[in-house]
Amino acid sequence: MPELIPPHGGVPEPINRTVAVLDPPSTHEIVVSDADLSTLYRMADGALSPLTGPMTREEYDRVLEEQVIVRQGRKYAWTIPLAFPVDARVARHLNTGSKHPLVNERGQCVGVIEVHDVYPWDKKKYNHSVYGTPREDHPGARIANHDPRTYLVGGEIVALPQPKHPEYGDLILSPRETRALFQQKGWERIVAFQTRNALHRAHEYALVVGLERLTRAGYFAGAVLNPLVGETKSDDVDAATRIKTYRALIESRALGQGDIDEELWRKVGRNFHDHVLLIALDIKMFYAGPKEAVMHAIYRQNYGFTDIIIGRKHADAPYDDKTDIWDPLAAQRIFDHLPGELLIRPVKVGFAAYYKELGRVALVEDYADRGWQPVNISGTALREMLRRGEMPDPAIMRPETARVLIERYATSR
């Protein structure tokens, strides 16, 4: 069997802080917001290895200033610090070594924390470091700025297993489960395709490119459509609807249809669709562009992926005036000069589009000198078309995806 990639941070296997039963202390409760619950669960199941809980001030500041965490004297890449916000009233009751129940917004106990540190939340420093700009008129900065809490708590946690979502809980696996699955498949390289959107046909092509590059290089490889289902912007398509679109593509084997390299798959004697899986990932979005791309890679290394597709404007969101915070390829370049170790490899993919001359989707960079005009449509125009119940050009979006979105818009009127 192929040897699996080790988890991040020098640990021999993913951290496990999940417990079947809790005995919460009768001390002051710490409320974990719905947005941060996924972070708690990912600390517990090992997806955020080597963390065993939220960061202390020393580690938090090191991430902001150096983009690393340190374990056994070795530096590992880490670009967005993670700690749990608390308000000043709660912070007064937290002491080093004290244990406190972690409860969700409905007052249900979901975990316990042993406090190691409580410290003021310097939101200016956090925003400037994570987003690389002093401007705060963008979705990322609003995450911290709209949170009324002003302190952070660090420490070690244990947590109950995450409840299974009725519509896509079957797709959310722990790092131990994905690693076992990949080993069972016998894949030598496994590439993750991160998305938070319903897929245009050009989006799909990034997954095709990633898998075919590894296959062409001689690896028995697999690709995973690995969408985020955690907290996103209010104008993003909701997770349940997106999952329906992904299931439709995978189950109908429509993903990549007409765009894959048929000759390659004949040559290796395998079927493209047999090497594609759908697994969801419950983490929240920070809209932090390049630095979030690194965090997305860290998660995937812990799940056992060897590669992650990094496209143009990865995890991007513009300023409120619609100008870019980062240039389109910043998320690809950040992997070239990380100050700490990261074993997973980026698969850098450019912009793709459908060309009538080819009758399929291709990378624009490969055909830019031909003078051909790619078929495209603005996101706004596409959404309006779907809201009217009109099927878009299948060169832009497959009917399997469009039908789900049209149904969703129809029921939300």
Tab-separated table of C-alpha atoms in Angstrom:
chain	number	residue	atom	x	y	z
A	1	MET	CA	0.000	0.000	0.000
A	2	PRO	CA	1.258	3.553	-0.718
A	3	GLU	CA	2.615	5.374	2.321
A	4	LEU	CA	0.294	8.155	3.477
A	5	ILE	CA	1.468	11.735	3.865
A	6	PRO	CA	2.039	12.504	7.581
A	7	PRO	CA	-0.162	15.018	9.389
A	8	HIS	CA	0.997	18.611	9.751
A	9	GLY	CA	3.178	19.710	12.635
A	10	GLY	CA	5.324	16.635	13.136
A	11	VAL	CA	2.690	14.493	14.856
A	12	PRO	CA	2.666	10.795	13.885
A	13	GLU	CA	-1.119	10.669	13.437
A	14	PRO	CA	-3.962	13.193	13.507
A	15	ILE	CA	-4.701	14.652	16.942
A	16	ASN	CA	-7.742	13.125	18.624
A	17	ARG	CA	-9.527	15.251	21.243
A	18	THR	CA	-12.992	13.803	20.580
A	19	VAL	CA	-14.709	12.082	23.515
A	20	ALA	CA	-17.924	10.082	23.703
A	21	VAL	CA	-19.065	11.587	27.016
A	22	LEU	CA	-18.428	14.889	28.775
A	23	ASP	CA	-18.369	15.694	32.472
A	24	PRO	CA	-18.494	19.501	32.249
A	25	PRO	CA	-17.413	21.497	35.301
A	26	SER	CA	-19.927	23.826	36.956
A	27	THR	CA	-17.928	26.928	36.103
A	28	HIS	CA	-18.605	29.882	33.815
A	29	GLU	CA	-19.629	28.781	30.344
A	30	ILE	CA	-17.842	29.893	27.198
A	31	VAL	CA	-20.163	30.284	24.230
A	32	VAL	CA	-18.725	29.097	20.931
A	33	SER	CA	-20.504	30.848	18.065
A	34	ASP	CA	-22.072	28.837	15.258
A	35	ALA	CA	-19.335	30.173	12.972
A	36	ASP	CA	-16.581	28.876	15.279
A	37	LEU	CA	-18.142	25.511	16.120
A	38	SER	CA	-16.552	23.913	13.079
A	39	THR	CA	-13.143	25.119	14.295
A	40	LEU	CA	-13.756	23.407	17.654
A	41	TYR	CA	-14.728	20.158	15.934
A	42	ARG	CA	-11.735	20.294	13.585
A	43	MET	CA	-9.399	20.812	16.550
A	44	ALA	CA	-10.997	17.760	18.148
A	45	ASP	CA	-10.921	15.404	15.150
A	46	GLY	CA	-7.372	16.253	14.058
A	47	ALA	CA	-8.066	18.320	10.953
A	48	LEU	CA	-6.167	21.159	12.648
A	49	SER	CA	-3.260	18.998	13.834
A	50	PRO	CA	-1.033	19.666	15.670
A	51	LEU	CA	-3.343	22.017	17.593
A	52	THR	CA	-4.980	20.575	20.709
A	53	GLY	CA	-7.085	23.687	21.252
A	54	PRO	CA	-7.223	27.429	20.637
A	55	MET	CA	-3.939	29.331	20.599
A	56	THR	CA	-2.308	31.174	23.484
A	57	ARG	CA	-1.238	34.784	22.935
A	58	GLU	CA	2.376	33.749	22.245
A	59	GLU	CA	1.374	31.324	19.504
A	60	TYR	CA	-1.339	33.616	18.151
A	61	ASP	CA	1.101	36.521	17.791
A	62	ARG	CA	3.781	34.316	16.266
A	63	VAL	CA	1.356	33.343	13.508
A	64	LEU	CA	0.515	37.003	12.851
A	65	GLU	CA	4.157	38.055	12.815
A	66	GLU	CA	6.001	35.024	11.386
A	67	GLN	CA	3.340	32.812	9.710
A	68	VAL	CA	4.525	29.735	11.625
A	69	ILE	CA	3.843	27.578	14.647
A	70	VAL	CA	6.697	25.827	16.456
A	71	ARG	CA	6.714	22.202	17.577
A	72	GLN	CA	9.812	20.487	19.050
A	73	GLY	CA	11.885	23.435	17.886
A	74	ARG	CA	10.771	23.072	14.257
A	75	LYS	CA	8.801	25.675	12.315
A	76	TYR	CA	5.638	24.695	10.478
A	77	ALA	CA	3.626	26.916	8.137
A	78	TRP	CA	0.527	28.503	9.693
A	79	THR	CA	-1.047	31.702	8.406
A	80	ILE	CA	-4.312	32.409	10.272
A	81	PRO	CA	-4.303	32.211	14.088
A	82	LEU	CA	-7.201	30.451	15.804
A	83	ALA	CA	-8.561	31.242	19.263
A	84	PHE	CA	-12.039	31.507	20.779
A	85	PRO	CA	-13.447	35.006	21.373
A	86	VAL	CA	-15.048	35.824	24.727
A	87	ASP	CA	-16.510	39.038	26.085
A	88	ALA	CA	-14.904	41.031	28.919
A	89	ARG	CA	-17.446	39.793	31.471
A	90	VAL	CA	-16.574	36.144	30.822
A	91	ALA	CA	-12.850	36.860	30.536
A	92	ARG	CA	-12.777	38.071	34.162
A	93	HIS	CA	-13.762	34.598	35.344
A	94	LEU	CA	-11.151	32.650	33.370
A	95	ASN	CA	-7.905	31.665	35.063
A	96	THR	CA	-4.916	29.633	33.910
A	97	GLY	CA	-5.596	25.981	34.642
A	98	SER	CA	-9.341	26.416	35.173
A	99	LYS	CA	-11.736	24.246	33.186
A	100	HIS	CA	-14.929	25.560	31.603
A	101	PRO	CA	-17.805	24.148	29.572
A	102	LEU	CA	-17.917	25.100	25.908
A	103	VAL	CA	-21.526	25.579	24.841
A	104	ASN	CA	-23.123	26.362	21.497
A	105	GLU	CA	-25.490	29.272	20.899
A	106	ARG	CA	-28.414	27.134	22.090
A	107	GLY	CA	-26.740	26.502	25.448
A	108	GLN	CA	-25.853	22.855	24.728
A	109	CYS	CA	-22.505	21.675	26.058
A	110	VAL	CA	-20.254	20.612	23.178
A	111	GLY	CA	-16.853	20.506	24.858
A	112	VAL	CA	-14.602	21.499	27.742
A	113	ILE	CA	-11.559	23.748	27.719
A	114	GLU	CA	-8.652	23.922	30.132
A	115	VAL	CA	-7.617	27.576	30.005
A	116	HIS	CA	-3.973	28.346	29.316
A	117	ASP	CA	-4.283	32.032	28.459
A	118	VAL	CA	-6.777	34.915	28.220
A	119	TYR	CA	-5.756	38.048	26.335
A	120	PRO	CA	-7.145	41.128	24.556
A	121	TRP	CA	-8.138	40.675	20.917
A	122	ASP	CA	-6.147	43.179	18.867
A	123	LYS	CA	-8.451	43.226	15.871
A	124	LYS	CA	-6.465	45.869	13.963
A	125	LYS	CA	-3.302	43.773	14.149
A	126	TYR	CA	-5.213	40.616	13.268
A	127	ASN	CA	-6.928	42.118	10.211
A	128	HIS	CA	-3.804	43.835	8.931
A	129	SER	CA	-1.744	40.642	9.176
A	130	VAL	CA	-4.276	38.118	7.885
A	131	TYR	CA	-5.545	40.249	4.992
A	132	GLY	CA	-2.345	42.131	4.241
A	133	THR	CA	-4.049	45.527	4.055
A	134	PRO	CA	-4.906	48.355	6.469
A	135	ARG	CA	-8.269	48.744	4.744
A	136	GLU	CA	-11.197	47.037	6.450
A	137	ASP	CA	-13.958	47.519	3.875
A	138	HIS	CA	-14.133	43.869	2.890
A	139	PRO	CA	-15.918	40.683	4.072
A	140	GLY	CA	-12.898	39.265	5.891
A	141	ALA	CA	-12.317	42.215	8.204
A	142	ARG	CA	-16.006	42.357	9.033
A	143	ILE	CA	-15.815	38.871	10.572
A	144	ALA	CA	-13.729	40.209	13.468
A	145	ASN	CA	-15.008	43.788	13.487
A	146	HIS	CA	-18.674	42.795	13.737
A	147	ASP	CA	-17.947	40.440	16.628
A	148	PRO	CA	-18.657	42.364	19.866
A	149	ARG	CA	-16.309	40.175	21.919
A	150	THR	CA	-12.932	41.718	22.749
A	151	TYR	CA	-10.894	38.937	24.397
A	152	LEU	CA	-9.486	35.614	23.246
A	153	VAL	CA	-9.006	32.394	25.170
A	154	GLY	CA	-6.370	29.760	24.492
A	155	GLY	CA	-5.992	26.293	25.939
A	156	GLU	CA	-6.643	22.584	25.433
A	157	ILE	CA	-10.044	21.177	24.520
A	158	VAL	CA	-12.005	17.992	24.365
A	159	ALA	CA	-15.248	17.892	22.395
A	160	LEU	CA	-18.167	15.633	21.626
A	161	PRO	CA	-18.447	14.301	18.061
A	162	GLN	CA	-19.964	16.761	15.614
A	163	PRO	CA	-23.672	16.100	15.021
A	164	LYS	CA	-24.361	14.803	11.520
A	165	HIS	CA	-26.168	17.256	9.241
A	166	PRO	CA	-29.285	15.539	7.834
A	167	GLU	CA	-28.538	16.568	4.229
A	168	TYR	CA	-24.793	16.070	3.986
A	169	GLY	CA	-23.511	14.595	7.242
A	170	ASP	CA	-22.595	11.404	5.388
A	171	LEU	CA	-20.048	13.396	3.379
A	172	ILE	CA	-18.186	14.844	6.388
A	173	LEU	CA	-15.430	12.451	7.435
A	174	SER	CA	-12.689	12.661	10.040
A	175	PRO	CA	-9.002	12.668	9.020
A	176	ARG	CA	-8.736	9.082	10.219
A	177	GLU	CA	-11.670	8.093	8.001
A	178	THR	CA	-10.339	9.823	4.878
A	179	ARG	CA	-6.889	8.359	5.416
A	180	ALA	CA	-8.355	4.870	5.695
A	181	LEU	CA	-10.404	5.481	2.541
A	182	PHE	CA	-7.411	6.700	0.548
A	183	GLN	CA	-5.363	3.722	1.686
A	184	GLN	CA	-8.175	1.394	0.670
A	185	LYS	CA	-8.223	3.015	-2.785
A	186	GLY	CA	-4.477	2.490	-3.104
A	187	TRP	CA	-3.977	5.993	-4.451
A	188	GLU	CA	-0.380	7.216	-4.511
A	189	ARG	CA	-1.359	10.877	-4.832
A	190	ILE	CA	-4.665	12.463	-3.850
A	191	VAL	CA	-5.582	15.972	-4.956
A	192	ALA	CA	-8.238	18.090	-3.237
A	193	PHE	CA	-10.387	20.564	-5.123
A	194	GLN	CA	-11.583	23.284	-2.754
A	195	THR	CA	-14.730	25.243	-3.564
A	196	ARG	CA	-17.482	27.220	-1.855
A	197	ASN	CA	-19.541	27.733	-5.032
A	198	ALA	CA	-21.866	25.805	-7.269
A	199	LEU	CA	-19.618	24.776	-10.144
A	200	HIS	CA	-19.432	26.356	-13.547
A	201	ARG	CA	-18.044	24.009	-16.154
A	202	ALA	CA	-14.794	25.981	-16.120
A	203	HIS	CA	-14.562	25.476	-12.324
A	204	GLU	CA	-14.880	21.726	-12.794
A	205	TYR	CA	-11.974	21.800	-15.184
A	206	ALA	CA	-9.541	22.669	-12.389
A	207	LEU	CA	-10.272	19.267	-10.840
A	208	VAL	CA	-9.826	17.600	-14.225
A	209	VAL	CA	-6.474	19.324	-14.716
A	210	GLY	CA	-5.289	18.386	-11.237
A	211	LEU	CA	-6.082	14.695	-11.599
A	212	GLU	CA	-4.797	14.445	-15.136
A	213	ARG	CA	-1.482	16.123	-14.315
A	214	LEU	CA	-0.812	13.549	-11.603
A	215	THR	CA	-2.001	10.675	-13.807
A	216	ARG	CA	0.131	11.888	-16.707
A	217	ALA	CA	3.137	11.996	-14.360
A	218	GLY	CA	2.695	8.263	-13.780
A	219	TYR	CA	0.856	8.212	-10.452
A	220	PHE	CA	-2.137	6.051	-9.566
A	221	ALA	CA	-4.013	9.109	-8.381
A	222	GLY	CA	-7.395	10.211	-7.143
A	223	ALA	CA	-9.203	13.540	-6.965
A	224	VAL	CA	-11.725	14.693	-4.383
A	225	LEU	CA	-14.318	17.377	-4.920
A	226	ASN	CA	-13.911	18.800	-1.421
A	227	PRO	CA	-16.353	21.691	-0.907
A	228	LEU	CA	-16.640	23.827	2.207
A	229	VAL	CA	-19.921	23.568	4.057
A	230	GLY	CA	-19.105	25.817	7.024
A	231	GLU	CA	-19.841	29.481	7.640
A	232	THR	CA	-19.740	31.574	4.440
A	233	LYS	CA	-20.988	34.985	3.275
A	234	SER	CA	-24.735	35.522	3.261
A	235	ASP	CA	-24.789	35.904	-0.525
A	236	ASP	CA	-23.044	32.569	-1.162
A	237	VAL	CA	-25.282	29.675	-2.233
A	238	ASP	CA	-26.242	27.721	0.904
A	239	ALA	CA	-24.353	24.511	1.647
A	240	ALA	CA	-27.314	22.131	1.322
A	241	THR	CA	-28.083	23.404	-2.188
A	242	ARG	CA	-24.461	23.288	-3.253
A	243	ILE	CA	-24.131	19.718	-2.016
A	244	LYS	CA	-27.137	18.764	-4.160
A	245	THR	CA	-25.379	20.198	-7.206
A	246	TYR	CA	-22.176	18.290	-6.427
A	247	ARG	CA	-24.039	15.040	-5.839
A	248	ALA	CA	-25.841	15.499	-9.174
A	249	LEU	CA	-22.527	15.923	-10.997
A	250	ILE	CA	-20.803	12.987	-9.317
A	251	GLU	CA	-23.705	10.522	-9.356
A	252	SER	CA	-24.521	11.190	-13.026
A	253	ARG	CA	-20.798	11.033	-13.874
A	254	ALA	CA	-21.274	14.323	-15.696
A	255	LEU	CA	-18.336	16.105	-14.044
A	256	GLY	CA	-15.605	16.556	-16.640
A	257	GLN	CA	-17.733	15.078	-19.416
A	258	GLY	CA	-16.450	16.307	-22.769
A	259	ASP	CA	-13.440	17.992	-21.188
A	260	ILE	CA	-11.277	15.115	-19.981
A	261	ASP	CA	-8.317	13.796	-21.983
A	262	GLU	CA	-9.904	10.617	-23.336
A	263	GLU	CA	-6.623	9.479	-24.893
A	264	LEU	CA	-4.852	9.688	-21.522
A	265	TRP	CA	-7.463	7.539	-19.784
A	266	ARG	CA	-7.415	4.973	-22.595
A	267	LYS	CA	-3.633	4.833	-22.364
A	268	VAL	CA	-3.614	4.135	-18.607
A	269	GLY	CA	-6.576	1.756	-18.888
A	270	ARG	CA	-8.661	3.501	-16.253
A	271	ASN	CA	-11.885	5.504	-16.090
A	272	PHE	CA	-11.695	9.124	-14.984
A	273	HIS	CA	-14.905	8.927	-12.942
A	274	ASP	CA	-13.653	5.954	-10.931
A	275	HIS	CA	-10.946	8.228	-9.556
A	276	VAL	CA	-13.208	11.055	-8.328
A	277	LEU	CA	-14.910	11.267	-4.924
A	278	LEU	CA	-17.120	13.798	-3.147
A	279	ILE	CA	-16.173	14.574	0.466
A	280	ALA	CA	-17.349	17.706	2.282
A	281	LEU	CA	-15.272	19.791	4.663
A	282	ASP	CA	-16.937	21.756	7.466
A	283	ILE	CA	-14.764	24.793	8.120
A	284	LYS	CA	-15.611	28.470	8.094
A	285	MET	CA	-14.384	30.891	5.464
A	286	PHE	CA	-12.149	33.835	6.333
A	287	TYR	CA	-11.992	35.299	2.781
A	288	ALA	CA	-8.264	35.773	3.335
A	289	GLY	CA	-6.955	34.964	-0.140
A	290	PRO	CA	-3.315	33.791	-0.071
A	291	LYS	CA	-3.140	33.136	3.670
A	292	GLU	CA	-6.366	31.174	3.602
A	293	ALA	CA	-5.025	29.094	0.713
A	294	VAL	CA	-2.226	27.923	3.018
A	295	MET	CA	-4.739	27.050	5.743
A	296	HIS	CA	-6.811	25.118	3.216
A	297	ALA	CA	-3.671	23.151	2.371
A	298	ILE	CA	-2.939	22.428	6.054
A	299	TYR	CA	-6.418	21.006	6.581
A	300	ARG	CA	-6.036	18.815	3.500
A	301	GLN	CA	-2.618	17.488	4.541
A	302	ASN	CA	-4.156	16.384	7.826
A	303	TYR	CA	-6.903	14.569	5.905
A	304	GLY	CA	-4.253	12.696	3.920
A	305	PHE	CA	-4.247	14.670	0.676
A	306	THR	CA	-0.873	14.997	-1.025
A	307	ASP	CA	-1.900	17.856	-3.315
A	308	ILE	CA	-4.392	20.715	-3.396
A	309	ILE	CA	-5.569	22.679	-6.415
A	310	ILE	CA	-4.846	26.394	-6.074
A	311	GLY	CA	-6.520	28.491	-8.715
A	312	ARG	CA	-6.755	32.162	-9.521
A	313	LYS	CA	-8.254	34.274	-6.717
A	314	HIS	CA	-8.333	31.355	-4.298
A	315	ALA	CA	-10.483	32.199	-1.214
A	316	ASP	CA	-10.806	35.711	-2.603
A	317	ALA	CA	-13.292	38.460	-1.820
A	318	PRO	CA	-12.803	42.039	-3.038
A	319	TYR	CA	-13.082	45.365	-1.278
A	320	ASP	CA	-16.564	46.827	-1.091
A	321	ASP	CA	-15.801	48.975	-4.157
A	322	LYS	CA	-15.146	45.696	-6.070
A	323	THR	CA	-11.410	46.327	-6.500
A	324	ASP	CA	-9.067	43.433	-5.727
A	325	ILE	CA	-7.282	43.086	-2.398
A	326	TRP	CA	-4.704	40.718	-3.919
A	327	ASP	CA	-3.599	40.090	-7.455
A	328	PRO	CA	-5.170	36.989	-9.057
A	329	LEU	CA	-2.127	34.714	-8.586
A	330	ALA	CA	-1.095	35.761	-5.066
A	331	ALA	CA	-2.473	32.542	-3.549
A	332	GLN	CA	-0.279	30.486	-5.863
A	333	ARG	CA	2.898	32.466	-5.146
A	334	ILE	CA	2.622	32.288	-1.349
A	335	PHE	CA	3.532	28.596	-1.477
A	336	ASP	CA	6.889	29.460	-3.073
A	337	HIS	CA	8.279	31.167	0.037
A	338	LEU	CA	6.662	29.747	3.153
A	339	PRO	CA	8.782	30.264	6.287
A	340	GLY	CA	7.757	26.914	7.772
A	341	GLU	CA	7.353	23.313	6.633
A	342	LEU	CA	4.328	22.226	4.629
A	343	LEU	CA	4.395	18.843	2.889
A	344	ILE	CA	1.248	18.996	0.764
A	345	ARG	CA	1.926	20.374	-2.721
A	346	PRO	CA	-0.030	23.055	-4.588
A	347	VAL	CA	-1.326	22.201	-8.056
A	348	LYS	CA	-1.420	25.629	-9.654
A	349	VAL	CA	-4.202	25.988	-12.199
A	350	GLY	CA	-4.963	29.063	-14.281
A	351	PHE	CA	-8.225	30.421	-15.659
A	352	ALA	CA	-10.280	28.040	-17.792
A	353	ALA	CA	-13.062	28.668	-20.301
A	354	TYR	CA	-15.093	26.942	-22.995
A	355	TYR	CA	-13.862	27.450	-26.560
A	356	LYS	CA	-16.251	26.817	-29.428
A	357	GLU	CA	-13.284	26.121	-31.688
A	358	LEU	CA	-12.279	23.203	-29.422
A	359	GLY	CA	-15.763	22.143	-28.388
A	360	ARG	CA	-14.608	21.878	-24.790
A	361	VAL	CA	-13.146	23.724	-21.808
A	362	ALA	CA	-9.413	24.467	-21.780
A	363	LEU	CA	-6.922	26.626	-19.913
A	364	VAL	CA	-6.887	30.156	-21.310
A	365	GLU	CA	-3.106	30.342	-21.002
A	366	ASP	CA	-2.781	27.504	-23.523
A	367	TYR	CA	-4.857	29.262	-26.200
A	368	ALA	CA	-4.423	32.977	-25.458
A	369	ASP	CA	-2.387	33.518	-28.631
A	370	ARG	CA	-5.032	32.031	-30.959
A	371	GLY	CA	-7.340	35.026	-30.874
A	372	TRP	CA	-10.291	32.837	-29.890
A	373	GLN	CA	-13.047	34.258	-27.741
A	374	PRO	CA	-13.947	32.086	-24.742
A	375	VAL	CA	-17.617	31.607	-23.924
A	376	ASN	CA	-18.363	33.318	-20.637
A	377	ILE	CA	-21.045	35.154	-18.688
A	378	SER	CA	-20.990	37.402	-15.643
A	379	GLY	CA	-21.976	35.885	-12.319
A	380	THR	CA	-24.755	38.446	-11.961
A	381	ALA	CA	-26.227	37.634	-15.370
A	382	LEU	CA	-26.041	33.899	-14.667
A	383	ARG	CA	-27.828	34.265	-11.324
A	384	GLU	CA	-30.575	36.337	-12.937
A	385	MET	CA	-31.034	33.720	-15.647
A	386	LEU	CA	-31.332	30.944	-13.052
A	387	ARG	CA	-33.787	33.013	-10.995
A	388	ARG	CA	-35.969	33.355	-14.110
A	389	GLY	CA	-35.884	29.582	-14.497
A	390	GLU	CA	-33.840	29.711	-17.702
A	391	MET	CA	-31.236	27.049	-18.451
A	392	PRO	CA	-27.836	28.601	-19.179
A	393	ASP	CA	-25.618	27.579	-22.064
A	394	PRO	CA	-24.261	24.084	-21.179
A	395	ALA	CA	-20.846	25.401	-22.184
A	396	ILE	CA	-21.074	27.581	-19.050
A	397	MET	CA	-22.918	25.348	-16.565
A	398	ARG	CA	-24.046	21.764	-16.876
A	399	PRO	CA	-27.817	21.082	-16.763
A	400	GLU	CA	-27.269	18.794	-13.749
A	401	THR	CA	-26.074	21.801	-11.740
A	402	ALA	CA	-28.422	24.369	-13.258
A	403	ARG	CA	-31.576	22.353	-12.525
A	404	VAL	CA	-30.780	22.209	-8.798
A	405	LEU	CA	-30.124	25.957	-8.634
A	406	ILE	CA	-33.269	26.842	-10.598
A	407	GLU	CA	-35.333	24.736	-8.201
A	408	ARG	CA	-33.698	26.438	-5.218
A	409	TYR	CA	-34.355	29.934	-6.547
A	410	ALA	CA	-37.961	29.002	-7.344
A	411	THR	CA	-38.664	27.842	-3.779
A	412	SER	CA	-36.997	30.923	-2.223
A	413	ARG	CA	-39.201	33.463	-3.998
